[in-house]
Coordinates of C-alpha atoms in Angstrom, one line a residue:
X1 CA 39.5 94.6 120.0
X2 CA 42.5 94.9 121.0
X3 CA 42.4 91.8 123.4
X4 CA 41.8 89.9 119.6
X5 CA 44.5 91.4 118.1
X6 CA 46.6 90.3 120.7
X7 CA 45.3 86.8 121.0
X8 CA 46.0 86.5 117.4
X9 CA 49.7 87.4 117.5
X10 CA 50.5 84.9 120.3
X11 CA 48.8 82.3 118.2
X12 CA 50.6 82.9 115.7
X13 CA 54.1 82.7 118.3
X14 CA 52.9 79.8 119.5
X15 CA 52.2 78.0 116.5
X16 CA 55.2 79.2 115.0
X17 CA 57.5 77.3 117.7
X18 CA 55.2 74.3 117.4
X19 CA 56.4 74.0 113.8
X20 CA 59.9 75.0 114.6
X21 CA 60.1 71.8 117.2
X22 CA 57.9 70.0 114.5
X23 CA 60.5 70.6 111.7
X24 CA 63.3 69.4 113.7
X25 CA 62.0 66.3 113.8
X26 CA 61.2 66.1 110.7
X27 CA 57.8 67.5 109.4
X28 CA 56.4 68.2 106.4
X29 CA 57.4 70.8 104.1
X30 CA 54.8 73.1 104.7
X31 CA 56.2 73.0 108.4
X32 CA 59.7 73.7 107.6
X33 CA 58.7 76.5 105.8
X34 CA 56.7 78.0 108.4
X35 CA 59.4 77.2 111.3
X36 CA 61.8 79.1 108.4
X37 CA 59.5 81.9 108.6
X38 CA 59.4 82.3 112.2
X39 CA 63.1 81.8 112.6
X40 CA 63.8 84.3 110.2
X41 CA 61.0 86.8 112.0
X42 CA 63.1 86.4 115.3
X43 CA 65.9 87.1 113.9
X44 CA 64.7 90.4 112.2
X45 CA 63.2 91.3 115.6
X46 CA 66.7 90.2 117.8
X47 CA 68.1 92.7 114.9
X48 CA 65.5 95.4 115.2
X49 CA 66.0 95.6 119.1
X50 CA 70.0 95.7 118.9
X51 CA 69.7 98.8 116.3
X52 CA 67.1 100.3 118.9
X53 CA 69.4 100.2 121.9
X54 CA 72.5 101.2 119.7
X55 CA 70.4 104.5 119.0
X56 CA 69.5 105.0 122.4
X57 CA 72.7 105.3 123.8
X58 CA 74.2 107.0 121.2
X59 CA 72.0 109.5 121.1
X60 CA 72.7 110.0 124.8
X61 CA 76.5 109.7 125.0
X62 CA 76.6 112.5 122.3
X63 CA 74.5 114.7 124.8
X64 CA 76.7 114.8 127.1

């Protein structure tokens, strides 16, 4: 099951940077909406993962 879910997810990733190139050039507006989407998700990610590793060592330079 969780081999699915998995699969699923880099689909999605993959089809998400398919319409990303796609927009660039000019798709549709359903692509540029769905490269929007993904762009945006990467971002919130990037973000996500700089707050993580701000924690982290915070949390261990005030130990000690």
């Amino acid at each position: 099951m969780i081999i699915l879910v998995l699969l699923g997810v880099l689909v999605l990733a993959v089809g998400g940077c398919v319409c990303v190139v796609w927009a660039e050039r000019g798709g549709p507006r359903w692509v540029r909406a769905v490269a929007t989407m993904t762009l945006v998700a990467g971002k919130v990610v990037r973000h996500s993962t700089k707050n993580r590793r701000r924690d982290l060592n915070g949390s261990s330079g005030d130990d000690g």
